[in-house]
PDB file of C-alpha atoms in Angstrom:
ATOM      1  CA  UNK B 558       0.000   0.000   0.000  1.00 91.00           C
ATOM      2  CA  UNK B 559       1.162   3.898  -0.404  1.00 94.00           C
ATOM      3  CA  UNK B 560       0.417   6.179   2.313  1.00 93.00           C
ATOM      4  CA  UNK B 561      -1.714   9.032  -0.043  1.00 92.00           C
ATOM      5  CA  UNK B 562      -2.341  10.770   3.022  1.00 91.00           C
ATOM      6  CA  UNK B 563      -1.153  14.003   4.586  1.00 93.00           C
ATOM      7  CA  UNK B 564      -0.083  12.807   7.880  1.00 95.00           C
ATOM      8  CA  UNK B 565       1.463   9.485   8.807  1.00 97.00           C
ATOM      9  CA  UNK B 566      -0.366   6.212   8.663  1.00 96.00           C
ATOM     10  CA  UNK B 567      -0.243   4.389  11.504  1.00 95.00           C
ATOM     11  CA  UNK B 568      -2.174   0.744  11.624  1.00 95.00           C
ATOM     12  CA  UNK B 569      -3.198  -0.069  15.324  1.00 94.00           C
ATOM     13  CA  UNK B 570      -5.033  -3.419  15.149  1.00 94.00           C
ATOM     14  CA  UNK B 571      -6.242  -5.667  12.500  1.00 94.00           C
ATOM     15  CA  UNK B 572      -9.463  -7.653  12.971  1.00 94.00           C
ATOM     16  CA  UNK B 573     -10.691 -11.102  11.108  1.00 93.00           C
ATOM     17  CA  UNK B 574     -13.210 -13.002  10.868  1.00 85.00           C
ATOM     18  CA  UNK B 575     -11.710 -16.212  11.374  1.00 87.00           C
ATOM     19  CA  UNK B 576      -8.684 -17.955  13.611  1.00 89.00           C
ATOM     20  CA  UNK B 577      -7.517 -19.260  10.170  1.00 91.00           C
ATOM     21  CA  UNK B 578      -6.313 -15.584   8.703  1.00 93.00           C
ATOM     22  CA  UNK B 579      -3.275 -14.217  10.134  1.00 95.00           C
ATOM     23  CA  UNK B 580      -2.008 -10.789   9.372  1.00 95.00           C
ATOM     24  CA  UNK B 581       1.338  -8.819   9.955  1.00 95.00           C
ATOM     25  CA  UNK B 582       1.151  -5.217   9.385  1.00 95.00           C
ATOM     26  CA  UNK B 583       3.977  -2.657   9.902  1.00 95.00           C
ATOM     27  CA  UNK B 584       4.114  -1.524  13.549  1.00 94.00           C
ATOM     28  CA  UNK B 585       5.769   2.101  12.872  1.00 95.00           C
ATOM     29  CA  UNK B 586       3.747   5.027  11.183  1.00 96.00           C
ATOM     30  CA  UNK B 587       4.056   4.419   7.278  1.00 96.00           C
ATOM     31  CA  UNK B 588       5.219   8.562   6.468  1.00 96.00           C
ATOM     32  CA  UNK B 589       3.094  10.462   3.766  1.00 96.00           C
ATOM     33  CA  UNK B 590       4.095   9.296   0.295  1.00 95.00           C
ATOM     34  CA  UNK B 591       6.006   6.269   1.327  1.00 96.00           C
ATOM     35  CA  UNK B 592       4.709   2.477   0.659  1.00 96.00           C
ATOM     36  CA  UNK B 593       4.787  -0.535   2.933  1.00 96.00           C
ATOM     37  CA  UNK B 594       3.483  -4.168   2.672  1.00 95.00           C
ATOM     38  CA  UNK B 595       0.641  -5.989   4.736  1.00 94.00           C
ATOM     39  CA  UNK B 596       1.219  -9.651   4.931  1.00 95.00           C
ATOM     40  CA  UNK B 597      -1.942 -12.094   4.922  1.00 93.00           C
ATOM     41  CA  UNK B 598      -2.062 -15.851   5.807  1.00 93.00           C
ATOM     42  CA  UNK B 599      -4.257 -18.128   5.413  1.00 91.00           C
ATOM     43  CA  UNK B 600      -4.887 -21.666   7.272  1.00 90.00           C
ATOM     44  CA  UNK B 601      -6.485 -23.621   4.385  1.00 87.00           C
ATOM     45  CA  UNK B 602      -6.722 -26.674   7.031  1.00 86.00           C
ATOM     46  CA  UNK B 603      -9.670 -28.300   7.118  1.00 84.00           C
ATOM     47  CA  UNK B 604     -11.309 -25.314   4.224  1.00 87.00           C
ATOM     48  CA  UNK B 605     -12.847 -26.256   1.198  1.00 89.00           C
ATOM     49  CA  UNK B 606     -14.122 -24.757  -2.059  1.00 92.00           C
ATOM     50  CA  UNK B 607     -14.883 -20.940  -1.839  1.00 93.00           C
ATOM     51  CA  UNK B 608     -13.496 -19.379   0.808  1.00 91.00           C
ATOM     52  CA  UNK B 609     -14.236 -15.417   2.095  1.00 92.00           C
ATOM     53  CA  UNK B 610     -12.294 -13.473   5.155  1.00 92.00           C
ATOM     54  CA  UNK B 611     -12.901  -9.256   5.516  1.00 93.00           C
ATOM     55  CA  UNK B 612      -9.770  -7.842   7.152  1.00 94.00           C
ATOM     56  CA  UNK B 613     -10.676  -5.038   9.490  1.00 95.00           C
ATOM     57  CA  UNK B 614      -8.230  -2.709   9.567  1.00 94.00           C
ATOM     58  CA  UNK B 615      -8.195   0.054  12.540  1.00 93.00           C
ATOM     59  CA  UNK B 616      -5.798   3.205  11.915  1.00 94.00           C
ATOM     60  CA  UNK B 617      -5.681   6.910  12.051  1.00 93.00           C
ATOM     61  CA  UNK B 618      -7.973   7.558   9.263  1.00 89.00           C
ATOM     62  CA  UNK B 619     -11.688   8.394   9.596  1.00 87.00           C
ATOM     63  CA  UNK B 620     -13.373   5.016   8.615  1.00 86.00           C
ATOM     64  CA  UNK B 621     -11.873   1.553   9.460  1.00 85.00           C
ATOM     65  CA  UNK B 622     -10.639   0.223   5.673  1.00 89.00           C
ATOM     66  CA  UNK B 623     -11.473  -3.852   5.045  1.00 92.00           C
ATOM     67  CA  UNK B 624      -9.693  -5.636   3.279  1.00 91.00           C
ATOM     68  CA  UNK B 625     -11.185  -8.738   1.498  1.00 92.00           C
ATOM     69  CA  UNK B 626      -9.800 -12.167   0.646  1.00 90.00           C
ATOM     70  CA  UNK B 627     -11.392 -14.534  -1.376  1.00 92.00           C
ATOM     71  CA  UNK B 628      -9.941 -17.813  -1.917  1.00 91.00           C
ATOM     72  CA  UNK B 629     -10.574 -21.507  -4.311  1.00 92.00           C
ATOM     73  CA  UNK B 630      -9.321 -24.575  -1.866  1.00 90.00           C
ATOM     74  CA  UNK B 631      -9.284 -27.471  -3.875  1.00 88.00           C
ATOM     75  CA  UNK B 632      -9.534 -30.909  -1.148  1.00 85.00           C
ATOM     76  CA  UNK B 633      -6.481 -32.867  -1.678  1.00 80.00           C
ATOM     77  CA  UNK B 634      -7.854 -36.656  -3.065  1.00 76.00           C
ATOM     78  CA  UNK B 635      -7.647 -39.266  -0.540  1.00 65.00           C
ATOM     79  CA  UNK B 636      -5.261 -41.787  -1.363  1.00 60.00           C
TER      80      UNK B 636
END
């Protein structure tokens, strides 16, 4: 993501909808201008077919931003 704000970004919790998404964002303020990565994981243990997770992400802006993931999980075949 680029910070296209005035002021620095700073990301101070991100929410999900399920123990199976994990997410590493940067902990120090991302300056005006600059660009910096958000890492998501997903646990496709025990998931199948069409899979959906929102992202809530809670920072210094005005409105918390969500971030979707939608995913295909194809069951492994049973030997």
């Amino acid at each position: 993501y680029e910070n296209s704000g005035d002021v620095p970004l700073t990301i101070e919790e991100a929410n999900v909808t399920c123990s199976c998404t994990k997410v590493t964002y940067p902990k120090q303020p991302t300056a005006p201008g600059e660009r910096d990565s958000i890492l998501v994981s997903f646990d496709t243990n025990n998931k199948f077919y069409y899979q959906n997770r929102t992202i809530e992400l809670i920072a210094n802006t005005k409105r918390k931003e969500k971030l979707k993931l939608k995913v295909y999980v194809i069951p492994k075949e049973e030997d």
